């Protein structure tokens, strides 16, 4: 019986969440094997984390495709090539087509830096900060065809203090994200393995 879910992580940048997931795999009870990292940006810092952990990584630049479907098909082909069970979006800055999200439904998750359904879209941290809310946070959710929607798996809250600025708030949220993503992936992987 399979005892680890095969996971791919899709990134576009820094890769802090990727790093947290990679670190989590050092725990033998974490039901996940990270088998593949894909970035749509050649200069994504996160690719260095993949290299350090000896995980195969590929750059699939969306600019090389004439439409979203072709780009998504290329990603899907890579996922199939590596027999991936679960896809984690971790700062992946591309919208995926409905064909793709429907195919992976229940096996594709995303992290967003707000307490959804508040502050969807880009600049969620700034949106919350500017709105003057006193509590924000992060959400890990299943991905559906609609951006930043889909059933919520885990949320973590973060208090916005009077002396916080965008930078301090971003780093507080990032720390909570790393906890939330590991927790959510454990839930999703265990569920997958029980199927
Ligand atoms: C995170 O804030 C995540 O919620 C958002 O993009 C950011 C990615 O950060 N989707 P990192 O690349 O994982 O450090």
CSV table of C-alpha atoms and ligand atoms in Angstrom, one decimal:
chain,number,residue,atom,x,y,z
A,1,UNK,CA,0.0,0.0,0.0
A,2,UNK,CA,1.2,3.5,-0.8
A,3,UNK,CA,2.2,5.3,2.4
A,4,UNK,CA,3.2,8.7,1.1
A,5,UNK,CA,1.3,10.9,-1.3
A,6,UNK,CA,3.4,12.1,-4.3
A,7,UNK,CA,3.3,15.9,-4.3
A,8,UNK,CA,4.2,18.6,-6.8
A,9,UNK,CA,4.7,22.2,-5.7
A,10,UNK,CA,4.1,25.0,-8.2
A,11,UNK,CA,5.9,28.3,-7.5
A,12,UNK,CA,6.7,31.7,-9.1
A,13,UNK,CA,9.0,33.3,-6.5
A,14,UNK,CA,10.5,33.3,-3.1
A,15,UNK,CA,9.4,29.7,-2.2
A,16,UNK,CA,9.0,30.2,1.6
A,17,UNK,CA,6.1,27.8,1.6
A,18,UNK,CA,7.9,25.3,-0.6
A,19,UNK,CA,10.7,25.4,1.9
A,20,UNK,CA,8.4,24.8,4.8
A,21,UNK,CA,6.9,21.8,3.0
A,22,UNK,CA,10.3,20.4,2.2
A,23,UNK,CA,11.4,20.8,5.8
A,24,UNK,CA,8.2,19.0,6.9
A,25,UNK,CA,9.2,16.0,4.9
A,26,UNK,CA,12.1,15.4,7.2
A,27,UNK,CA,9.5,14.2,9.7
A,28,UNK,CA,9.0,10.5,8.9
A,29,UNK,CA,5.4,10.7,9.9
A,30,UNK,CA,4.6,13.4,7.3
A,31,UNK,CA,2.6,11.5,4.7
A,32,UNK,CA,4.1,13.3,1.8
A,33,UNK,CA,6.9,12.8,-0.7
A,34,UNK,CA,7.7,16.0,-2.7
A,35,UNK,CA,8.6,14.6,-6.1
A,36,UNK,CA,8.5,17.7,-8.4
A,37,UNK,CA,8.8,21.5,-8.3
A,38,UNK,CA,7.6,23.6,-11.2
A,39,UNK,CA,8.2,27.3,-11.6
A,40,UNK,CA,6.8,29.6,-14.4
A,41,UNK,CA,9.8,31.9,-13.7
A,42,UNK,CA,13.4,31.0,-14.4
A,43,UNK,CA,14.6,33.3,-11.6
A,44,UNK,CA,12.3,32.1,-8.9
A,45,UNK,CA,14.4,31.9,-5.7
A,46,UNK,CA,12.4,28.8,-4.6
A,47,UNK,CA,14.2,26.8,-7.3
A,48,UNK,CA,17.2,26.9,-5.0
A,49,UNK,CA,15.3,25.1,-2.2
A,50,UNK,CA,14.4,22.4,-4.6
A,51,UNK,CA,18.0,22.0,-5.6
A,52,UNK,CA,19.1,21.9,-2.0
A,53,UNK,CA,16.7,19.1,-1.3
A,54,UNK,CA,17.5,17.3,-4.5
A,55,UNK,CA,14.0,17.5,-5.9
A,56,UNK,CA,13.6,17.6,-9.7
A,57,UNK,CA,12.6,21.0,-10.8
A,58,UNK,CA,11.5,22.5,-14.1
A,59,UNK,CA,10.8,25.9,-15.4
A,60,UNK,CA,7.8,26.1,-17.6
A,61,UNK,CA,7.6,29.7,-18.7
A,62,UNK,CA,4.0,30.7,-19.5
A,63,UNK,CA,5.4,33.3,-22.0
A,64,UNK,CA,6.3,30.4,-24.3
A,65,UNK,CA,2.7,29.4,-24.9
A,66,UNK,CA,0.1,31.0,-27.1
A,67,UNK,CA,-2.8,30.4,-24.6
A,68,UNK,CA,-3.5,29.3,-21.0
A,69,UNK,CA,-4.7,25.9,-22.1
A,70,UNK,CA,-1.5,25.0,-23.8
A,71,UNK,CA,0.5,26.1,-20.7
A,72,UNK,CA,-1.7,24.1,-18.3
A,73,UNK,CA,-1.5,21.1,-20.6
A,74,UNK,CA,2.2,21.2,-20.4
A,75,UNK,CA,2.1,21.4,-16.6
A,76,UNK,CA,-0.4,18.5,-16.5
A,77,UNK,CA,1.9,16.4,-18.7
A,78,UNK,CA,4.8,16.9,-16.2
A,79,UNK,CA,2.5,16.1,-13.3
A,80,UNK,CA,1.5,12.8,-15.0
A,81,UNK,CA,5.0,12.0,-15.9
A,82,UNK,CA,5.9,12.1,-12.2
A,83,UNK,CA,2.8,10.2,-11.1
A,84,UNK,CA,1.7,13.1,-9.0
A,85,UNK,CA,-1.2,12.6,-6.6
A,86,UNK,CA,-1.5,16.1,-5.1
A,87,UNK,CA,-0.6,19.6,-6.4
A,88,UNK,CA,0.3,22.4,-4.0
A,89,UNK,CA,0.2,26.0,-5.4
A,90,UNK,CA,2.7,28.0,-3.3
A,91,UNK,CA,2.9,31.6,-4.5
A,92,UNK,CA,2.2,30.4,-8.1
A,93,UNK,CA,1.1,33.6,-9.8
A,94,UNK,CA,-0.9,32.1,-12.8
A,95,UNK,CA,-4.6,31.5,-13.0
A,96,UNK,CA,-5.3,27.9,-14.1
A,97,UNK,CA,-8.0,26.9,-16.6
A,98,UNK,CA,-11.2,25.2,-15.5
A,99,UNK,CA,-10.2,22.1,-17.5
A,100,UNK,CA,-7.1,21.8,-15.3
A,101,UNK,CA,-8.7,22.6,-11.9
A,102,UNK,CA,-11.6,20.2,-12.7
A,103,UNK,CA,-9.2,17.4,-13.6
A,104,UNK,CA,-7.3,17.9,-10.3
A,105,UNK,CA,-10.3,18.7,-8.1
A,106,UNK,CA,-9.9,17.6,-4.5
A,107,UNK,CA,-6.1,17.1,-5.2
A,108,UNK,CA,-5.0,20.7,-5.8
A,109,UNK,CA,-4.6,23.2,-3.0
A,110,UNK,CA,-3.5,26.8,-2.6
A,111,UNK,CA,-2.3,29.2,0.1
A,112,UNK,CA,-3.6,32.7,0.3
A,113,UNK,CA,-2.4,35.5,2.7
A,114,UNK,CA,-5.8,36.5,4.1
A,115,UNK,CA,-8.7,35.0,6.0
A,116,UNK,CA,-10.8,34.1,2.9
A,117,UNK,CA,-13.4,35.0,1.8
A,118,UNK,CA,-12.0,38.4,2.8
A,119,UNK,CA,-9.3,40.1,0.6
A,120,UNK,CA,-9.2,37.9,-2.5
A,121,UNK,CA,-6.7,38.5,-5.3
A,122,UNK,CA,-3.4,40.1,-5.4
A,123,UNK,CA,-2.0,42.3,-2.6
A,124,UNK,CA,-4.2,40.6,0.0
A,125,UNK,CA,-1.9,41.7,2.9
A,126,UNK,CA,-2.0,45.3,1.7
A,127,UNK,CA,-5.8,45.2,1.2
A,128,UNK,CA,-6.3,44.0,4.8
A,129,UNK,CA,-3.8,46.5,6.2
A,130,UNK,CA,-5.4,49.4,4.4
A,131,UNK,CA,-8.9,48.3,5.4
A,132,UNK,CA,-7.8,48.7,9.0
A,133,UNK,CA,-8.9,45.2,10.2
A,134,UNK,CA,-7.4,44.1,13.4
A,135,UNK,CA,-7.2,40.4,12.6
A,136,UNK,CA,-6.1,38.9,9.3
A,137,UNK,CA,-4.2,35.7,8.5
A,138,UNK,CA,-3.9,33.0,5.9
A,139,UNK,CA,-6.0,30.3,4.3
A,140,UNK,CA,-5.2,27.0,2.7
A,141,UNK,CA,-8.1,25.9,0.4
A,142,UNK,CA,-8.9,23.5,-2.4
A,143,UNK,CA,-8.6,25.1,-5.8
A,144,UNK,CA,-11.6,25.5,-8.0
A,145,UNK,CA,-12.0,27.3,-11.3
A,146,UNK,CA,-12.8,30.6,-9.4
A,147,UNK,CA,-9.8,32.4,-8.0
A,148,UNK,CA,-9.3,32.2,-4.2
A,149,UNK,CA,-12.5,30.2,-3.7
A,150,UNK,CA,-13.0,26.5,-2.9
A,151,UNK,CA,-13.4,24.7,0.4
A,152,UNK,CA,-11.2,25.9,3.2
A,153,UNK,CA,-8.9,23.4,4.8
A,154,UNK,CA,-6.9,25.3,7.4
A,155,UNK,CA,-6.8,29.0,8.5
A,156,UNK,CA,-4.5,30.7,10.9
A,157,UNK,CA,-5.1,34.2,12.3
A,158,UNK,CA,-2.7,37.1,12.7
A,159,UNK,CA,-3.3,40.1,14.8
A,160,UNK,CA,-2.5,43.5,13.3
A,161,UNK,CA,-0.9,45.6,16.0
A,162,UNK,CA,-0.8,49.4,16.1
A,163,UNK,CA,2.9,49.5,15.3
A,164,UNK,CA,2.8,47.0,12.5
A,165,UNK,CA,3.6,48.1,9.0
A,166,UNK,CA,3.3,46.1,5.7
A,167,UNK,CA,6.7,44.5,6.2
A,168,UNK,CA,6.2,43.3,9.8
A,169,UNK,CA,2.7,42.1,9.0
A,170,UNK,CA,3.9,40.2,5.9
A,171,UNK,CA,6.5,38.4,7.9
A,172,UNK,CA,4.0,37.5,10.7
A,173,UNK,CA,1.7,36.1,8.0
A,174,UNK,CA,4.5,34.2,6.3
A,175,UNK,CA,5.3,32.4,9.6
A,176,UNK,CA,1.7,31.4,10.1
A,177,UNK,CA,1.5,30.3,6.4
A,178,UNK,CA,4.3,27.8,6.9
A,179,UNK,CA,2.5,26.2,9.8
A,180,UNK,CA,-0.9,26.2,8.1
A,181,UNK,CA,0.4,24.7,4.8
A,182,UNK,CA,2.1,21.8,6.5
A,183,UNK,CA,-1.0,21.1,8.5
A,184,UNK,CA,-3.3,21.3,5.5
A,185,UNK,CA,-1.1,19.1,3.3
A,186,UNK,CA,-1.0,16.5,6.1
A,187,UNK,CA,-4.8,16.5,6.1
A,188,UNK,CA,-5.2,16.3,2.3
A,189,UNK,CA,-2.5,13.6,1.9
A,190,UNK,CA,-3.9,11.4,4.6
A,191,UNK,CA,-7.3,11.7,3.0
A,192,UNK,CA,-5.9,10.8,-0.4
A,193,UNK,CA,-4.0,7.8,1.1
A,194,UNK,CA,-7.2,6.5,2.7
A,195,UNK,CA,-9.1,6.5,-0.6
B,1,LIG,C1,2.3,33.7,0.0
B,1,LIG,O1,2.0,34.9,0.8
B,1,LIG,C2,1.1,33.0,-0.5
B,1,LIG,O2,0.0,33.1,0.4
B,1,LIG,C3,0.8,33.8,-1.7
B,1,LIG,O3,2.1,34.1,-2.3
B,1,LIG,C4,3.0,34.1,-1.3
B,1,LIG,C5,4.1,33.2,-1.6
B,1,LIG,O4,5.2,33.2,-0.7
B,1,LIG,N1,-0.1,33.0,-2.6
B,1,LIG,P1,6.4,32.2,-0.9
B,1,LIG,O5,6.9,32.2,-2.3
B,1,LIG,O6,5.8,30.8,-0.5
B,1,LIG,O7,7.4,32.6,0.1
